[in-house]
Tab-separated table of C-alpha atoms in Angstrom:
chain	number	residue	atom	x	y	z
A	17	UNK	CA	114.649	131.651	45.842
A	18	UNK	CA	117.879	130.897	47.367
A	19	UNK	CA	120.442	128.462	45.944
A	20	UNK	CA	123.393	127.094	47.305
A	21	UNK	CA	125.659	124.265	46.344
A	22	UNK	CA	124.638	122.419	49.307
A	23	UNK	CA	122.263	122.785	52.543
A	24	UNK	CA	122.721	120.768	55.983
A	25	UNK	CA	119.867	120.015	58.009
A	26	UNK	CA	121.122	120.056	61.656
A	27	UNK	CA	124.301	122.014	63.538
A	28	UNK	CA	125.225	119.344	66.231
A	29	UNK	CA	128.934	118.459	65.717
A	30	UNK	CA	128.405	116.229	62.525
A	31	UNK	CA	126.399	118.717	60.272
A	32	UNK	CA	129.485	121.466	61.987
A	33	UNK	CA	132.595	119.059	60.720
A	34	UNK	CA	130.715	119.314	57.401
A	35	UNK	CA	130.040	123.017	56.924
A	36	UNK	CA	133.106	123.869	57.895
A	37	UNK	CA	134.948	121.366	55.775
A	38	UNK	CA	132.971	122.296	52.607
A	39	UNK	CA	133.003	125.982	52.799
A	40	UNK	CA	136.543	125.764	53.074
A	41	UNK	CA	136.956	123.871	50.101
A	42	UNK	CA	135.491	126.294	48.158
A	43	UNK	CA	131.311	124.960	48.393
A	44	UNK	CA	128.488	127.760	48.996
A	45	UNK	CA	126.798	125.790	51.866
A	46	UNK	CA	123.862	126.997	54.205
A	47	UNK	CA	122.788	124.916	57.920
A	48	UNK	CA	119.497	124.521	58.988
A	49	UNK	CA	118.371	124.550	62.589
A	50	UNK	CA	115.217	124.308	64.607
A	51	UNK	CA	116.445	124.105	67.535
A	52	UNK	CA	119.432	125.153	69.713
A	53	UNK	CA	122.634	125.916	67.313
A	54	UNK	CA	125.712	123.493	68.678
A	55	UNK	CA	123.306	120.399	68.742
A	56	UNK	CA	122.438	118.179	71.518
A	57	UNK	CA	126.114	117.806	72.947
A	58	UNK	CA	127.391	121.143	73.711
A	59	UNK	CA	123.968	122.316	74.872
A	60	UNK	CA	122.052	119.548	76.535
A	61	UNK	CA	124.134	116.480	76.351
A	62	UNK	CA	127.503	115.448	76.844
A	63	UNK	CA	129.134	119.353	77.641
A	64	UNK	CA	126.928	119.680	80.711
A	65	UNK	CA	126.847	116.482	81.637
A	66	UNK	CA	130.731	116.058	82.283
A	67	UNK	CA	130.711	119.567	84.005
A	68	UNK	CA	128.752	117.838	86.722
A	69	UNK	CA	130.826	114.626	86.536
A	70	UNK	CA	133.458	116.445	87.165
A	71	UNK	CA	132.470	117.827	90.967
A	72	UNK	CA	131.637	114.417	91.431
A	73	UNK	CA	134.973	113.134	90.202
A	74	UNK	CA	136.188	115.506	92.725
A	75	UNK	CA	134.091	114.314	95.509
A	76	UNK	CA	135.316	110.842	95.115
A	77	UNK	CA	139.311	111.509	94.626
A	78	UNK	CA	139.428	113.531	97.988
A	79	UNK	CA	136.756	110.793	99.772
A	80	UNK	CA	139.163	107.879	98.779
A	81	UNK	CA	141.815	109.820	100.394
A	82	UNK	CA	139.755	110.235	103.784
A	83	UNK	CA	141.801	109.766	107.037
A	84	UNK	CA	145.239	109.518	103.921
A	85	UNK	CA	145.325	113.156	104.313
A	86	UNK	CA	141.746	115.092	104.324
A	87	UNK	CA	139.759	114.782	106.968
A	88	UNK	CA	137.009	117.019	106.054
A	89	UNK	CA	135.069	115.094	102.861
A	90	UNK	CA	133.053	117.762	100.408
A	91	UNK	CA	129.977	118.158	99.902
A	92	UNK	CA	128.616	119.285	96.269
A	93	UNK	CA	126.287	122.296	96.523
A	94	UNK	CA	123.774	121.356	93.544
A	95	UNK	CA	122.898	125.192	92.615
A	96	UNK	CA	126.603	126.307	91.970
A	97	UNK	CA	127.344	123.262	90.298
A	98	UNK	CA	124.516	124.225	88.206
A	99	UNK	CA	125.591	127.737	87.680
A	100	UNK	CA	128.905	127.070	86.990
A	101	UNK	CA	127.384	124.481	84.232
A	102	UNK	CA	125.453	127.282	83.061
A	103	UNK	CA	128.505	129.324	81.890
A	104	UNK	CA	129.398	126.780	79.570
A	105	UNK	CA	125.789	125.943	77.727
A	106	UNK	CA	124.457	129.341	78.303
A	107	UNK	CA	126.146	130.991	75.308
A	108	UNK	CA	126.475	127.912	73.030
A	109	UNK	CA	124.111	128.311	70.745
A	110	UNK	CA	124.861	132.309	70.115
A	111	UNK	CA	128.415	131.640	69.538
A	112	UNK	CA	127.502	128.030	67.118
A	113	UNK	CA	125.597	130.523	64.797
A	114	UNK	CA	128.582	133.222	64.991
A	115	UNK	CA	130.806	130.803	63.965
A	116	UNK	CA	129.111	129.520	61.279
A	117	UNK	CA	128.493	133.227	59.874
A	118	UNK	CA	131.848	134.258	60.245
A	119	UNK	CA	132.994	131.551	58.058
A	120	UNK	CA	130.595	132.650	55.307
A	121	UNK	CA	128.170	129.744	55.992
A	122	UNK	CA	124.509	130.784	55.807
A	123	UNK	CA	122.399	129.425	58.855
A	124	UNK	CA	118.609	129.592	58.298
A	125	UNK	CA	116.504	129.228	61.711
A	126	UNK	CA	113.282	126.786	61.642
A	127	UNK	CA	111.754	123.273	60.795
A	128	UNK	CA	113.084	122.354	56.964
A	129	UNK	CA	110.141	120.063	55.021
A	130	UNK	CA	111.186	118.851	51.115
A	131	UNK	CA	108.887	120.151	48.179
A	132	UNK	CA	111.342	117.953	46.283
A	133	UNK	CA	114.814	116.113	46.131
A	134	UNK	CA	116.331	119.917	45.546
A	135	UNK	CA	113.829	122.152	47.309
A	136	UNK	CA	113.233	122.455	51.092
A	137	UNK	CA	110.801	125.028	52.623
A	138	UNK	CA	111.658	126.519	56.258
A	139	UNK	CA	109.322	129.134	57.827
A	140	UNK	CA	107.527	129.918	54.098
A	141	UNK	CA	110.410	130.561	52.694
A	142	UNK	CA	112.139	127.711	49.776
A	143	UNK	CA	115.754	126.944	49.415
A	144	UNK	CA	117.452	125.373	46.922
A	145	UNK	CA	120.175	122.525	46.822
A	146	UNK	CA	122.363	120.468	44.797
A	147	UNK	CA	122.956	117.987	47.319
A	148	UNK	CA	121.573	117.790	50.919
A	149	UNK	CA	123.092	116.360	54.293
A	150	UNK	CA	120.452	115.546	56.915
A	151	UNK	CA	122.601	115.834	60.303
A	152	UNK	CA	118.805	115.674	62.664
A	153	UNK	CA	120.318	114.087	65.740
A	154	UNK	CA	117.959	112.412	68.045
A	155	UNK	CA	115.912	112.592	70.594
A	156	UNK	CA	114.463	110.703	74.167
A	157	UNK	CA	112.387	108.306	74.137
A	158	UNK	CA	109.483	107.874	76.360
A	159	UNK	CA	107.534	105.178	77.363
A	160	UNK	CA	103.951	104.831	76.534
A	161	UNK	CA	102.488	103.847	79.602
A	162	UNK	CA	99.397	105.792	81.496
A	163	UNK	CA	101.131	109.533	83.283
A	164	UNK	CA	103.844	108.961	81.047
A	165	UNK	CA	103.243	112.787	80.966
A	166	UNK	CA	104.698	112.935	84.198
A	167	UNK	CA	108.390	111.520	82.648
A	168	UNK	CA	111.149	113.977	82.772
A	169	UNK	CA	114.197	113.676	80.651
A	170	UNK	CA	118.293	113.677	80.410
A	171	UNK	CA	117.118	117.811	79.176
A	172	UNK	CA	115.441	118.232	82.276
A	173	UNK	CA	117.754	117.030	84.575
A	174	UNK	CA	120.535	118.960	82.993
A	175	UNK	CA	118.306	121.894	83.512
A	176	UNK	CA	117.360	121.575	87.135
A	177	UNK	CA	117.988	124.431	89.339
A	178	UNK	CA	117.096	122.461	92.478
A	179	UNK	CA	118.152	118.757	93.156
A	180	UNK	CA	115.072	116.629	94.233
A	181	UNK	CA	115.617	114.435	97.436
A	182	UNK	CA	113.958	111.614	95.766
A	183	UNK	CA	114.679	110.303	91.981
A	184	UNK	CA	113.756	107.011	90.059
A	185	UNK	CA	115.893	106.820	86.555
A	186	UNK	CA	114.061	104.524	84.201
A	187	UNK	CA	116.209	102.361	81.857
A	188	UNK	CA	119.505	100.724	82.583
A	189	UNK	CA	121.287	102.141	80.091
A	190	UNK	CA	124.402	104.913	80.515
A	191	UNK	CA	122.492	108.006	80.646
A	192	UNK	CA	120.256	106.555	82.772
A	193	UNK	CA	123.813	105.532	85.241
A	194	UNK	CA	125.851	108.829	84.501
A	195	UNK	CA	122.745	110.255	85.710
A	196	UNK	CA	122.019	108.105	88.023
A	197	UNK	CA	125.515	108.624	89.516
A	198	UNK	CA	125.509	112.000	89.364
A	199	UNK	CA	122.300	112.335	91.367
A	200	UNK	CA	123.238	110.249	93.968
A	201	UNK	CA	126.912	111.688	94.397
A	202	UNK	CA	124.784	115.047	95.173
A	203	UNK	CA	122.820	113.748	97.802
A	204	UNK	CA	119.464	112.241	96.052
A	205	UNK	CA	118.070	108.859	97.139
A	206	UNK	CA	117.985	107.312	93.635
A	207	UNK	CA	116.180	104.393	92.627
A	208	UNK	CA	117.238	103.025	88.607
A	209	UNK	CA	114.499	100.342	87.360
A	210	UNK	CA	115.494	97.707	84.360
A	211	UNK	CA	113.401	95.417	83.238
A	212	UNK	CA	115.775	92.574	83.053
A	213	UNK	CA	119.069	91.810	84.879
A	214	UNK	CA	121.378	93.083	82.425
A	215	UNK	CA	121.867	96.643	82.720
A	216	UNK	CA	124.576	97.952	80.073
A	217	UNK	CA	124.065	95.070	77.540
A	218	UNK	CA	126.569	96.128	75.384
A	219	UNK	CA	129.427	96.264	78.140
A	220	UNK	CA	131.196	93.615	79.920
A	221	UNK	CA	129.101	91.445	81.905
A	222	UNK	CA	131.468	90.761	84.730
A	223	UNK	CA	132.998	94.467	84.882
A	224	UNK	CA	129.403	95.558	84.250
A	225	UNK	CA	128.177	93.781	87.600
A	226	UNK	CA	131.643	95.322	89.454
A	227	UNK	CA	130.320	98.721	88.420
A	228	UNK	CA	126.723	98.088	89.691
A	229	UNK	CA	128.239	96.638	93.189
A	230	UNK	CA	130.217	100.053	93.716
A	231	UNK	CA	126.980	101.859	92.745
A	232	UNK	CA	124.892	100.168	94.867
A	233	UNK	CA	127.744	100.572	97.609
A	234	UNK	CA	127.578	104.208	97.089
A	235	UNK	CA	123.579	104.222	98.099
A	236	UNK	CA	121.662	103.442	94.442
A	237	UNK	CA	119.008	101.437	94.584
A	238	UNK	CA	118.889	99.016	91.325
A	239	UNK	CA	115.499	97.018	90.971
A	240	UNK	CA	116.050	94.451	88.071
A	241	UNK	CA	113.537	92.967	86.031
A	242	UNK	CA	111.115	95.545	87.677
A	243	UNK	CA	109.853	99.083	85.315
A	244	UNK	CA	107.381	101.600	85.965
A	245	UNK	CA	103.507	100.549	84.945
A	246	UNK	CA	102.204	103.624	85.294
A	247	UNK	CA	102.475	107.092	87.187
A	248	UNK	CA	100.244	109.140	88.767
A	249	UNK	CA	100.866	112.540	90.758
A	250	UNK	CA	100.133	112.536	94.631
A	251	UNK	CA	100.426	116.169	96.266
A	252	UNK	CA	103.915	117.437	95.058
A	253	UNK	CA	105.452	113.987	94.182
A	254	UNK	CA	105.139	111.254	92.217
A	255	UNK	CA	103.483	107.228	92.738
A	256	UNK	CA	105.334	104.764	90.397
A	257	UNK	CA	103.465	101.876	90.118
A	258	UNK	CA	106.032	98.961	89.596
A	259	UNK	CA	104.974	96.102	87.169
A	260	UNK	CA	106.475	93.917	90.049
A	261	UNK	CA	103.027	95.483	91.903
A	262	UNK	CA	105.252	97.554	94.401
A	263	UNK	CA	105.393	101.417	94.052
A	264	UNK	CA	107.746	104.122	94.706
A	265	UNK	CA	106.794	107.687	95.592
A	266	UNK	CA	109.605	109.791	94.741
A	267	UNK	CA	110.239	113.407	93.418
A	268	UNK	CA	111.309	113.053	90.364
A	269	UNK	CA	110.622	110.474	87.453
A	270	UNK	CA	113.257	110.441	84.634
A	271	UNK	CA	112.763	108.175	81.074
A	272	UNK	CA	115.761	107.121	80.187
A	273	UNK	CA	115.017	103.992	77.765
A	274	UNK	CA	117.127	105.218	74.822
A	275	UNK	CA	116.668	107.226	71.846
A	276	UNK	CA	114.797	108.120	68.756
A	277	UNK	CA	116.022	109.410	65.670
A	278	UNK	CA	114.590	112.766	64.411
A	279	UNK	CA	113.674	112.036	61.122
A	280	UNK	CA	109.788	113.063	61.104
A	281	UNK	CA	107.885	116.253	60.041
A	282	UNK	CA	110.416	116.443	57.168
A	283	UNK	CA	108.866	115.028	53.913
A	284	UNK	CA	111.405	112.318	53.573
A	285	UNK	CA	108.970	109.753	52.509
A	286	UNK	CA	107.370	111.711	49.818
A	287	UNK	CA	110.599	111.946	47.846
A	288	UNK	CA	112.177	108.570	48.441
A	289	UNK	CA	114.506	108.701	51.562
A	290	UNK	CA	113.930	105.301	53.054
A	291	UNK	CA	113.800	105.365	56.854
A	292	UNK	CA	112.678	103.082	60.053
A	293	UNK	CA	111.676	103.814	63.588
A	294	UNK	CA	115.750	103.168	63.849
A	295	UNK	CA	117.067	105.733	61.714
A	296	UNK	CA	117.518	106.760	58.148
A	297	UNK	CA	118.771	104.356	55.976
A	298	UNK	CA	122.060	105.022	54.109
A	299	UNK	CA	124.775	103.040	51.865
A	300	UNK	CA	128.676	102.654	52.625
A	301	UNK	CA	128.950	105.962	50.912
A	302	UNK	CA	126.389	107.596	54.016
A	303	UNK	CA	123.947	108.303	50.877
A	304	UNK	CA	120.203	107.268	51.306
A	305	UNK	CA	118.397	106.086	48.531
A	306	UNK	CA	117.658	109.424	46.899
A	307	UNK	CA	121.465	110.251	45.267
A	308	UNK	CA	121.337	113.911	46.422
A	309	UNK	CA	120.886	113.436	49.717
A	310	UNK	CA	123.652	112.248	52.013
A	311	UNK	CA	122.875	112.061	55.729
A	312	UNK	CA	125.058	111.046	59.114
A	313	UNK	CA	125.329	111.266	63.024
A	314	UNK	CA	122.436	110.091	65.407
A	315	UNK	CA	119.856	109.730	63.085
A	316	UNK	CA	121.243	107.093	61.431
A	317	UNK	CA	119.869	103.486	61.219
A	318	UNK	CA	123.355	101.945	61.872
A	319	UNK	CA	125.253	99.464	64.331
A	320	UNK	CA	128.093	102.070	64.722
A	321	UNK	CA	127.897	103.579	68.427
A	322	UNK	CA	125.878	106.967	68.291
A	323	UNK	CA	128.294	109.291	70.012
A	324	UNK	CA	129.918	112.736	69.126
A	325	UNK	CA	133.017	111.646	67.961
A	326	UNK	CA	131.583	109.152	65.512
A	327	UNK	CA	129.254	112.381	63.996
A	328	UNK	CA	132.138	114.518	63.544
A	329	UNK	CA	134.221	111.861	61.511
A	330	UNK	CA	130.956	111.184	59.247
A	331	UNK	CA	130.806	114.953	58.664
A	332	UNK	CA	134.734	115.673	57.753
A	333	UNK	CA	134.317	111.824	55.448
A	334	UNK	CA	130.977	113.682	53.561
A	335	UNK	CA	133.148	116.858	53.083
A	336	UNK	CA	135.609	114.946	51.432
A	337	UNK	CA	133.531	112.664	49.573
A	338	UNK	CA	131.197	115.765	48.142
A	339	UNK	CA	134.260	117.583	47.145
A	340	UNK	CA	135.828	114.736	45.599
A	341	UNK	CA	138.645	114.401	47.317
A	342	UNK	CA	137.859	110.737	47.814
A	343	UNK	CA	135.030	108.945	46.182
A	344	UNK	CA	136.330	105.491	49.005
A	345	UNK	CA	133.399	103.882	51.243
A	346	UNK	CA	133.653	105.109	54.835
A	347	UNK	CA	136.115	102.864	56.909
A	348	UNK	CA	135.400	103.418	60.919
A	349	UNK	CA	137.996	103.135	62.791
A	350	UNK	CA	137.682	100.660	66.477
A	351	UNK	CA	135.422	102.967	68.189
A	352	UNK	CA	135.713	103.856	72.173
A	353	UNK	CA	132.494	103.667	74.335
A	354	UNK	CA	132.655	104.943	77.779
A	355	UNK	CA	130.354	105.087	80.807
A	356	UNK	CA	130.958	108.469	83.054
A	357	UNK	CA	130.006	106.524	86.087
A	358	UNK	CA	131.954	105.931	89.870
A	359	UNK	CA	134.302	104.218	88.805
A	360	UNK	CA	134.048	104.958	84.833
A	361	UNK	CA	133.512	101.576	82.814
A	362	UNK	CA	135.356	101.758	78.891
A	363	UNK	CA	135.805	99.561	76.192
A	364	UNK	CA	137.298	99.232	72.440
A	365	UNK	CA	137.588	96.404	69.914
A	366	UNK	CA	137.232	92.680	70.448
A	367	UNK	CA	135.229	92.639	74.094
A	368	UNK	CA	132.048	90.760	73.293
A	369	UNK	CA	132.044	86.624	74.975
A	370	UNK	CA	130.813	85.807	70.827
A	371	UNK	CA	133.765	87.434	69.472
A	372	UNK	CA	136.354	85.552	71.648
A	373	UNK	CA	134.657	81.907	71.955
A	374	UNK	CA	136.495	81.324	68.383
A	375	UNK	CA	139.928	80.559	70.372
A	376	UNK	CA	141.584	83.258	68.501
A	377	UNK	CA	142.025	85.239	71.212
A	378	UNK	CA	143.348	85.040	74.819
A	379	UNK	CA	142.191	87.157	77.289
A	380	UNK	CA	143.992	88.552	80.601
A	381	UNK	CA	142.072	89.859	83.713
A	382	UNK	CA	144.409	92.092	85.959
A	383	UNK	CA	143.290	93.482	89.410
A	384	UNK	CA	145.046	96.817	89.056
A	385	UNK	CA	144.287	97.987	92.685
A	386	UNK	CA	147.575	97.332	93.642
A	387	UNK	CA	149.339	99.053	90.974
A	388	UNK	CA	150.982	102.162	92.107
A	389	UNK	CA	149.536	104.064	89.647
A	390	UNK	CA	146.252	103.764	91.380
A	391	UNK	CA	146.767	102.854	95.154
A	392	UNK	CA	148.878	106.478	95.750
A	393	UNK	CA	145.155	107.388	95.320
A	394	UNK	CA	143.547	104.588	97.441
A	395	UNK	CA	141.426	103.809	94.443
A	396	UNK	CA	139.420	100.495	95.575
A	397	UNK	CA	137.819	99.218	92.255
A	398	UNK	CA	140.581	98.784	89.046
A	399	UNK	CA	140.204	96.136	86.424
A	400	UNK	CA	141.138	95.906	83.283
A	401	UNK	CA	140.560	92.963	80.364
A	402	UNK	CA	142.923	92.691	77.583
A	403	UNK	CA	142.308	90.711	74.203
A	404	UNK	CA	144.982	89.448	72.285
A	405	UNK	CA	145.003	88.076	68.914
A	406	UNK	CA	147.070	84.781	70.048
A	407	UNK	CA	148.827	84.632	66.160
A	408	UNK	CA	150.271	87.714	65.720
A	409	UNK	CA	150.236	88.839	69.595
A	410	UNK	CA	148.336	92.066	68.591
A	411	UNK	CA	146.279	93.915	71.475
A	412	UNK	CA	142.656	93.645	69.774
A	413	UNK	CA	140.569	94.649	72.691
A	414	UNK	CA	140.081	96.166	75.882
A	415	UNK	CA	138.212	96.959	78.612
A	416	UNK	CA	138.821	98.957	81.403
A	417	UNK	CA	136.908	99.825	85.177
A	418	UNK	CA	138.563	102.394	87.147
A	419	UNK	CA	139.067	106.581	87.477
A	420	UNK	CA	141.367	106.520	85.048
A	421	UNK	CA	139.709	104.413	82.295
A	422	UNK	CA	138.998	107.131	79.863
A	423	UNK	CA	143.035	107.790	79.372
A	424	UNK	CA	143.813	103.899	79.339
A	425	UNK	CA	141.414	103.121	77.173
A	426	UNK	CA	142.615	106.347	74.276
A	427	UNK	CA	145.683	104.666	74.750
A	428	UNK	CA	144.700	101.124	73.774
A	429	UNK	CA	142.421	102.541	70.708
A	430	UNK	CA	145.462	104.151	69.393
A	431	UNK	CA	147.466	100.676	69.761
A	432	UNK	CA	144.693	99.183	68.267
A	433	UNK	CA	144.130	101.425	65.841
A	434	UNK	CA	147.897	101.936	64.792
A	435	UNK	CA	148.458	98.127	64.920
A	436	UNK	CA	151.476	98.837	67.583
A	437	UNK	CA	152.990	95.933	68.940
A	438	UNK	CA	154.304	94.960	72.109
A	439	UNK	CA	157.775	95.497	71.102
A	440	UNK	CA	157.203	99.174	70.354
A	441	UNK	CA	156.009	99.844	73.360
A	442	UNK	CA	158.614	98.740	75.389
A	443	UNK	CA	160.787	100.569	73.617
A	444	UNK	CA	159.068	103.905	74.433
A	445	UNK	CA	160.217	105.862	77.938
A	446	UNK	CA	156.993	107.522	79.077
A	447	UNK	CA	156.718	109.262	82.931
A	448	UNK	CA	156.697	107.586	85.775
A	449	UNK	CA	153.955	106.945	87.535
A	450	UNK	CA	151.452	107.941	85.512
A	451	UNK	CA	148.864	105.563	83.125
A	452	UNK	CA	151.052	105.500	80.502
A	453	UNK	CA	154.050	104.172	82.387
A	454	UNK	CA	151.872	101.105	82.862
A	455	UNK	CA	151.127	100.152	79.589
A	456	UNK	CA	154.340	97.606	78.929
A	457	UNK	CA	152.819	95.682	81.856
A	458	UNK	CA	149.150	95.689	80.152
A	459	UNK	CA	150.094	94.435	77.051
């Protein structure tokens, strides 16, 4: 039987920051994987999907600028778009295992189930392990309702080699919009059901209901406080039966009501490792409640955002922590969210109506459409909220609607994050125009 120092159960970009972290401080380590080696992001998540959001980006920059200069408006042809995307997720997984090899990490393909708190068995084979790291990711979630066999998901769509003329999306949450978006920007009729009217609950309401106006501008058709009852298959499409008692023949049906953390088929209960339909459950130290086995990323049951970014910090913290170079509680950062949407929606820190009703804070609403920054573009739709902690005049929050939202709001995470004041940043020269240039103005 095999032994190794320590094993990690899962190669998406948490269980990777590990591995590489520990071998190089001097630990024998080994990864399992049953699946595709990279994870969910590189392969099937958010790699491919900003390869498409990026022809899309495309589309709009040169449409804004119709009759300012171009006169003949693109049009995104779906099966090169999907080829190109191909090149990217096509050798992923090969070159994840390389990787791992070549840095003297073991990888061991297959489904790991614990004989005990040390011993895991993958394809009738047992390894051995001082301490473990269960990095399992997540999966979709699909809705129990009667066809629900007929549900595609954020995999499929990623995977489609032809685009369907007709799509619903259920959920109103962002895959279900960057999708959603996508779709429509490549010439599907799109229909998104919610079942309330709050799509995007943890967003900004008002910027939230901006975004939905440009969406629904741009051709998607939202039903609130509608969702599927059932689905049943009519010659090559699809009959959604609407709980409102409408239907919708369409296509294509995608799930898109969130996720579920991986965490069965692997023994966990049997030796200790407390977990809910939410997630494992760990301490501040990211150990569950057996003391050998450490776990992080999507399948935990935490209120941290479940993104890539937030995995690969967990990992490189657990390398540290299980090679004692700290033996410190985890301390997160103010995390960025972001919705890859037409115009992309972004937030960090204090944003929440609960969080500023204290009167601690003032908030400031700017219409940035007239900013040069963004009208040399003839971008329609800029707004951006900023929070400030009214006793020491510290930017504390921010969120952001516009093209350029993703750079703005790095920008404000690092102020946040580096406690920079207003004075510092007027003392900085940065290039003019750009985002950057702006930021004295913002804050």
């Amino acid at each position: 039987m095999e032994s190794f120092d320590l094993i990690i159960i899962g190669s998406g970009p948490g269980g990777m920051a590990a591995a590489y972290d520990l071998v190089a401080k001097g630990k024998n380590v080994a990864v399992v994987e049953a699946d595709l080696w990279g994870g969910t992001c590189p392969n099937r998540g958010c790699d491919p999907k900003k390869v498409l959001y990026g022809a899309v980006e495309a589309k709009d920059n040169v449409e804004q600028l119709n009759h300012s200069g171009f006169e003949t408006l693109p049009k995104i042809n779906w099966a090169e778009l999907m080829a190109f995307k191909d090149t990217f997720t096509e050798p992923v997984s090969v070159e994840q295992q390389q990787g791992l090899t070549s840095a003297g990490i073991q990888t061991i393909s297959g489904k790991a189930v614990f004989k005990d708190k040390h011993t895991i068995t993958v394809e009738n084979q047992d390894y051995q392990a001082e301490q473990f790291i269960l990095a399992t990711g997540q999966r979709s979630a699909i809705l129990e309702i009667p066809g629900k066999e007929h549900f595609r998901t954020s995999t499929d769509f990623l995977s489609m080699k032809e685009l369907p003329e007709t799509i619903v999306f259920v959920g109103g949450g962002y895959i279900s919009l960057e999708l959603a978006n996508i779709a429509n920007s490549c010439g599907s009729d799109v229909h998104l059901l919610h079942h309330n009217e709050r799509p995007l609950k943890g967003f900004d309401e008002e910027l939230t209901n901006d975004l939905i106006e440009n969406l629904q501008k741009r051709g998607i058709h939202f039903h609130f406080n509608e969702s599927a009852e059932s689905i049943s298959k009519q010659g090559e499409q699809y009959n959604v039966t609407l709980t409102g008692k409408g239907s919708l023949l369409v296509d294509r049906v995608f799930c898109a009501t969130g996720r579920v953390p991986n965490v069965e088929g692997m023994n966990l209960e049997a030796i200790g490792v407390d977990f809910t339909s939410k997630g494992i459950k760990v301490n501040d130290h990211l150990q569950t409640t057996v003391d050998n086995i450490y776990a992080l990323g999507d399948c935990l049951e935490k209120r941290r955002p479940k993104l890539t970014p937030v995995s690969s910090f967990e990992g490189s913290y657990l390398a540290k922590l299980l090679s004692e170079a700290t033996q410190e509680a985890i301390q997160y950062p103010e995390i960025p969210t972001i919705i890859f949407s037409s115009p992309k929606l972004a937030q960090v820190g204090l944003t929440q109506t609960r969080d500023l009703a204290s009167g601690k804070y003032k908030q400031q609403i700017l219409d940035l459409s007239q900013w040069f920054t963004y009208k040399h573009l003839n971008e329609p739709l800029v707004k951006a909220k900023i929070v400030i902690e009214k006793e020491t005049g510290m930017l504390v929050g921010a969120t952001v609607l516009g093209n350029e939202a993703d750079q703005l709001i790095n920008l404000f995470t690092l102020m946040i994050n580096q406690s920079v004041p207003s004075e510092k940043i007027n003392q900085m020269i940065m290039p003019y125009p750009t985002v950057s240039s702006d930021l004295s103005y913002l804050y």
